[in-house]
Amino acid sequence: MEDYTNPYKKTAAFWDQAFYRVPEFDPEKPLGVLELEKALQWLGEENPRVLDFGCGHGKVLLRSNNHGVREGVGVDISKEAVAKGKNIAESFDLNNRFEFIQGGIPELKKFKDGYFQGIIIFNVLDNLLPDHGELLIEETKRLLSSGGKFLLKLNPFMSPQEISENLPNSVPLENNLFLEQSGLYFWNISSEKLKDLIAPELQIEAEKEIEQGENAPKNRLYLIKKMDERI
Ligand SMILES: C[S@@+](CC[C@H](N)C(=O)[O-])C[C@H]1O[C@@H](n2cnc3c(N)ncnc32)[C@H](O)[C@@H]1O
């Protein structure tokens, strides 16, 4: 893919700064949001090998170890996030089963079809350029084994009024795509658009609203399955 990282230079710098500052965490400790713990329990039921795209420093991926995930690969564009994730995995003796790769969608090419039984994509699909977002969903369909599970977390869909209130200085780039002042993109994905993107191979089993603190916007969490081709 030509020039994947170029449009994300500001994104990577933003997250490098953020992850440089965040303290390391203990993956033995629950995430603090019961619905997320339950979702990881669902994901880990059959001891899958899991990909976490946009994994940050691996808070969710490394936590999934306690819910049965046997092997994990985290991919993230931020070198600081990946370095921190590697350190934490090492500190907790998880580095033989959990690896971190710096990069993005091009890095997924090295994995063969159906390699993962589980995929996590939390708060990154809607920060990609729509063409890349669509490509990431295509890669998810390819990489997930038949019957595999996909956990997707998205920001809330915003009305034009909510966009002007919540992202006052953002610049509209194209239909439903905004460039925030921070340099991050916001692709405003409706639930209908999401269903179109994932169909027909991927189907939503459940949708939950996630509260992440008093002042944080509620997120949408989707529990998605790849249709079992044998049925
Ligand atoms: C909001 S954070 C979420 C981190 C993690 N998924 C979590 O829920 O704790 C978004 C993450 O996506 C990564 N990211 C953003 N754009 C990316 C891209 N184009 N390719 C790969 N990773 C990206 C960022 O570096 C950051 O770590």
Short mmCIF file of C-alpha atoms and ligand atoms in Angstrom, two decimals:
data_model
loop_
_atom_site.label_atom_id
_atom_site.label_comp_id
_atom_site.label_asym_id
_atom_site.label_seq_id
_atom_site.Cartn_x
_atom_site.Cartn_y
_atom_site.Cartn_z
CA MET A 1 0.00 0.00 0.00
CA GLU A 2 1.51 3.30 -1.00
CA ASP A 3 2.13 5.89 1.64
CA TYR A 4 0.12 4.48 4.55
CA THR A 5 1.92 6.34 7.34
CA ASN A 6 2.08 9.75 5.65
CA PRO A 7 -1.49 10.91 6.47
CA TYR A 8 -1.02 9.70 10.06
CA LYS A 9 2.14 11.64 10.98
CA LYS A 10 0.24 13.94 13.35
CA THR A 11 -1.77 11.00 14.69
CA ALA A 12 1.42 9.09 15.51
CA ALA A 13 3.00 12.17 17.14
CA PHE A 14 -0.16 12.75 19.21
CA TRP A 15 -0.20 9.17 20.51
CA ASP A 16 3.58 9.07 21.01
CA GLN A 17 3.24 12.03 23.38
CA ALA A 18 0.25 10.50 25.14
CA PHE A 19 1.82 7.06 25.63
CA TYR A 20 5.18 8.49 26.68
CA ARG A 21 3.38 9.93 29.72
CA VAL A 22 0.96 7.14 30.68
CA PRO A 23 2.12 4.92 33.53
CA GLU A 24 2.60 1.19 33.03
CA PHE A 25 -0.33 -0.93 34.23
CA ASP A 26 -0.90 -4.33 35.81
CA PRO A 27 -2.68 -6.62 33.32
CA GLU A 28 -3.87 -8.77 36.23
CA LYS A 29 -6.16 -5.93 37.28
CA PRO A 30 -9.65 -5.67 35.74
CA LEU A 31 -10.24 -2.86 33.24
CA GLY A 32 -12.73 -1.09 35.52
CA VAL A 33 -15.64 -1.34 33.07
CA LEU A 34 -17.65 -4.49 33.68
CA GLU A 35 -19.04 -4.69 30.12
CA LEU A 36 -15.49 -4.70 28.73
CA GLU A 37 -14.45 -7.52 31.07
CA LYS A 38 -17.52 -9.50 29.99
CA ALA A 39 -16.73 -8.85 26.33
CA LEU A 40 -13.17 -10.15 26.80
CA GLN A 41 -14.57 -13.21 28.54
CA TRP A 42 -16.76 -13.83 25.45
CA LEU A 43 -13.75 -13.30 23.16
CA GLY A 44 -11.50 -15.64 25.15
CA GLU A 45 -13.96 -18.53 25.52
CA GLU A 46 -12.16 -20.87 23.11
CA ASN A 47 -8.59 -19.81 23.91
CA PRO A 48 -8.10 -17.91 20.68
CA ARG A 49 -5.12 -16.30 19.04
CA VAL A 50 -6.04 -12.61 18.90
CA LEU A 51 -5.07 -9.52 16.90
CA ASP A 52 -5.52 -6.08 18.50
CA PHE A 53 -5.28 -3.37 15.85
CA GLY A 54 -4.51 0.10 17.27
CA CYS A 55 -3.64 -1.67 20.52
CA GLY A 56 -1.97 1.31 22.23
CA HIS A 57 0.21 -0.01 25.08
CA GLY A 58 -1.78 -3.22 25.16
CA LYS A 59 -4.11 -2.55 28.07
CA VAL A 60 -6.96 -4.55 26.52
CA LEU A 61 -4.80 -7.11 24.70
CA LEU A 62 -2.70 -8.04 27.75
CA ARG A 63 -5.77 -8.08 29.98
CA SER A 64 -7.31 -10.65 27.59
CA ASN A 65 -4.69 -13.14 28.87
CA ASN A 66 -6.77 -13.46 32.06
CA HIS A 67 -9.82 -14.35 29.99
CA GLY A 68 -8.31 -17.27 28.11
CA VAL A 69 -6.59 -15.66 25.13
CA ARG A 70 -3.59 -17.87 24.44
CA GLU A 71 -1.62 -15.72 22.01
CA GLY A 72 -1.83 -12.08 20.98
CA VAL A 73 -0.46 -9.69 18.39
CA GLY A 74 -0.81 -5.94 18.90
CA VAL A 75 -0.28 -3.52 16.01
CA ASP A 76 -0.02 0.23 16.54
CA ILE A 77 1.37 3.21 14.66
CA SER A 78 2.82 4.79 17.82
CA LYS A 79 6.36 3.66 18.62
CA GLU A 80 6.00 4.83 22.24
CA ALA A 81 2.83 2.78 22.70
CA VAL A 82 4.46 -0.32 21.22
CA ALA A 83 7.63 0.10 23.31
CA LYS A 84 5.54 0.41 26.48
CA GLY A 85 3.40 -2.60 25.55
CA LYS A 86 6.55 -4.71 24.99
CA ASN A 87 7.96 -3.65 28.38
CA ILE A 88 4.77 -4.51 30.22
CA ALA A 89 4.54 -7.89 28.47
CA GLU A 90 8.12 -8.59 29.53
CA SER A 91 7.55 -7.49 33.14
CA PHE A 92 4.64 -9.92 33.46
CA ASP A 93 6.28 -12.80 31.56
CA LEU A 94 3.78 -12.54 28.74
CA ASN A 95 6.28 -11.72 26.00
CA ASN A 96 6.54 -15.32 24.81
CA ARG A 97 2.83 -15.27 23.89
CA PHE A 98 2.08 -11.58 23.24
CA GLU A 99 3.97 -9.55 20.62
CA PHE A 100 3.77 -5.90 19.60
CA ILE A 101 4.42 -4.57 16.10
CA GLN A 102 4.79 -0.93 15.16
CA GLY A 103 2.85 -0.09 12.00
CA GLY A 104 -0.58 -0.24 10.50
CA ILE A 105 -2.67 -2.02 7.89
CA PRO A 106 0.34 -2.96 5.65
CA GLU A 107 1.73 -5.04 8.57
CA LEU A 108 -1.37 -7.26 8.48
CA LYS A 109 -0.37 -8.66 5.08
CA LYS A 110 2.18 -10.96 6.72
CA PHE A 111 -0.58 -12.99 8.42
CA LYS A 112 -2.31 -15.70 6.41
CA ASP A 113 -6.08 -15.95 5.90
CA GLY A 114 -7.95 -17.15 8.99
CA TYR A 115 -4.85 -16.83 11.22
CA PHE A 116 -6.74 -15.23 14.13
CA GLN A 117 -9.75 -16.58 16.00
CA GLY A 118 -10.34 -13.20 17.60
CA ILE A 119 -9.84 -9.54 16.63
CA ILE A 120 -10.07 -6.43 18.81
CA ILE A 121 -10.38 -2.94 17.29
CA PHE A 122 -11.05 -0.34 19.99
CA ASN A 123 -11.31 3.38 19.25
CA VAL A 124 -9.27 3.44 16.09
CA LEU A 125 -11.50 2.47 13.13
CA ASP A 126 -13.25 5.84 13.40
CA ASN A 127 -9.91 7.68 13.51
CA LEU A 128 -8.81 6.28 10.14
CA LEU A 129 -9.37 7.73 6.68
CA PRO A 130 -12.52 6.02 5.32
CA ASP A 131 -10.59 4.19 2.54
CA HIS A 132 -8.24 2.76 5.15
CA GLY A 133 -11.15 1.97 7.47
CA GLU A 134 -12.82 -0.03 4.72
CA LEU A 135 -9.56 -1.81 4.03
CA LEU A 136 -9.18 -2.65 7.72
CA ILE A 137 -12.64 -4.25 7.71
CA GLU A 138 -11.68 -6.25 4.59
CA GLU A 139 -8.52 -7.42 6.38
CA THR A 140 -10.61 -8.32 9.45
CA LYS A 141 -12.83 -10.51 7.25
CA ARG A 142 -9.77 -12.16 5.71
CA LEU A 143 -7.79 -12.69 8.90
CA LEU A 144 -10.61 -14.02 11.05
CA SER A 145 -11.16 -17.76 11.02
CA SER A 146 -14.61 -19.11 10.33
CA GLY A 147 -16.71 -18.68 13.50
CA GLY A 148 -14.13 -16.18 14.83
CA LYS A 149 -15.06 -13.29 17.11
CA PHE A 150 -14.55 -9.58 16.55
CA LEU A 151 -14.85 -6.95 19.30
CA LEU A 152 -15.27 -3.43 17.94
CA LYS A 153 -15.53 -0.24 20.00
CA LEU A 154 -16.50 3.05 18.38
CA ASN A 155 -17.11 6.61 19.47
CA PRO A 156 -20.74 7.71 19.44
CA PHE A 157 -22.25 8.75 16.10
CA MET A 158 -22.70 12.54 16.20
CA SER A 159 -25.35 14.80 14.66
CA PRO A 160 -24.07 17.98 12.92
CA GLN A 161 -24.99 19.91 16.08
CA GLU A 162 -23.05 17.48 18.29
CA ILE A 163 -20.06 17.79 15.95
CA SER A 164 -20.09 21.57 16.29
CA GLU A 165 -20.46 21.33 20.10
CA ASN A 166 -17.92 18.55 20.71
CA LEU A 167 -15.39 19.22 17.94
CA PRO A 168 -15.76 23.01 17.55
CA ASN A 169 -12.58 23.64 15.58
CA SER A 170 -12.61 20.54 13.43
CA VAL A 171 -12.43 20.89 9.66
CA PRO A 172 -14.84 18.87 7.49
CA LEU A 173 -12.75 17.06 4.86
CA GLU A 174 -15.34 14.95 3.09
CA ASN A 175 -18.67 13.35 3.81
CA ASN A 176 -18.59 12.28 7.52
CA LEU A 177 -14.83 12.84 7.83
CA PHE A 178 -13.40 15.59 10.03
CA LEU A 179 -9.89 16.72 10.90
CA GLU A 180 -9.73 17.59 14.59
CA GLN A 181 -7.55 20.38 15.93
CA SER A 182 -5.33 17.73 17.54
CA GLY A 183 -4.47 16.39 14.06
CA LEU A 184 -6.60 13.26 14.57
CA TYR A 185 -9.23 12.28 12.03
CA PHE A 186 -12.80 11.57 13.06
CA TRP A 187 -14.80 9.38 10.69
CA ASN A 188 -18.39 9.67 11.92
CA ILE A 189 -19.69 6.12 11.33
CA SER A 190 -23.39 5.45 11.81
CA SER A 191 -24.56 2.02 12.95
CA GLU A 192 -26.21 1.49 9.54
CA LYS A 193 -22.93 2.28 7.76
CA LEU A 194 -21.12 -0.15 10.04
CA LYS A 195 -23.58 -2.95 9.24
CA ASP A 196 -23.07 -2.31 5.50
CA LEU A 197 -19.29 -2.38 5.92
CA ILE A 198 -19.17 -5.69 7.74
CA ALA A 199 -21.85 -7.55 5.74
CA PRO A 200 -22.28 -10.26 4.70
CA GLU A 201 -19.50 -12.32 6.39
CA LEU A 202 -19.61 -10.53 9.73
CA GLN A 203 -22.75 -10.26 11.82
CA ILE A 204 -23.46 -8.34 15.00
CA GLU A 205 -24.40 -10.62 17.92
CA ALA A 206 -24.83 -7.86 20.49
CA GLU A 207 -24.41 -4.12 20.86
CA LYS A 208 -23.69 -2.44 24.21
CA GLU A 209 -23.33 1.11 25.44
CA ILE A 210 -20.12 1.62 27.37
CA GLU A 211 -19.77 4.25 30.08
CA GLN A 212 -16.15 5.26 30.51
CA GLY A 213 -16.36 7.91 33.20
CA GLU A 214 -18.53 10.89 34.04
CA ASN A 215 -17.36 13.31 31.38
CA ALA A 216 -16.37 10.83 28.70
CA PRO A 217 -18.78 10.18 25.81
CA LYS A 218 -20.50 6.79 25.88
CA ASN A 219 -18.95 4.38 23.39
CA ARG A 220 -20.59 1.73 21.24
CA LEU A 221 -19.31 -1.81 21.72
CA TYR A 222 -20.18 -4.48 19.15
CA LEU A 223 -19.78 -8.23 19.63
CA ILE A 224 -19.44 -9.54 16.08
CA LYS A 225 -18.99 -13.04 14.66
CA LYS A 226 -17.70 -14.30 11.34
CA MET A 227 -20.27 -16.68 9.91
CA ASP A 228 -19.23 -20.30 10.18
CA GLU A 229 -18.69 -21.40 6.56
CA ARG A 230 -19.44 -25.04 7.44
CA ILE A 231 -23.07 -24.24 8.33
C1 LIG B 1 -7.73 5.84 21.39
S1 LIG B 1 -6.25 4.93 21.28
C2 LIG B 1 -6.88 3.32 21.67
C3 LIG B 1 -5.86 2.37 22.20
C4 LIG B 1 -6.42 0.98 22.57
N1 LIG B 1 -7.08 0.37 21.44
C5 LIG B 1 -7.34 1.05 23.76
O1 LIG B 1 -8.57 0.96 23.57
O2 LIG B 1 -6.85 1.22 24.89
C6 LIG B 1 -5.99 4.80 19.52
C7 LIG B 1 -4.77 4.01 19.14
O3 LIG B 1 -4.78 3.77 17.73
C8 LIG B 1 -3.49 3.98 17.21
N2 LIG B 1 -3.63 4.39 15.80
C9 LIG B 1 -4.18 5.54 15.35
N3 LIG B 1 -4.14 5.59 14.01
C10 LIG B 1 -3.57 4.42 13.59
C11 LIG B 1 -3.27 3.90 12.32
N4 LIG B 1 -3.54 4.59 11.21
N5 LIG B 1 -2.68 2.67 12.24
C12 LIG B 1 -2.38 1.98 13.40
N6 LIG B 1 -2.64 2.46 14.63
C13 LIG B 1 -3.24 3.66 14.74
C14 LIG B 1 -2.91 5.08 18.08
O4 LIG B 1 -1.50 5.13 18.04
C15 LIG B 1 -3.48 4.74 19.45
O5 LIG B 1 -2.62 3.90 20.18
#
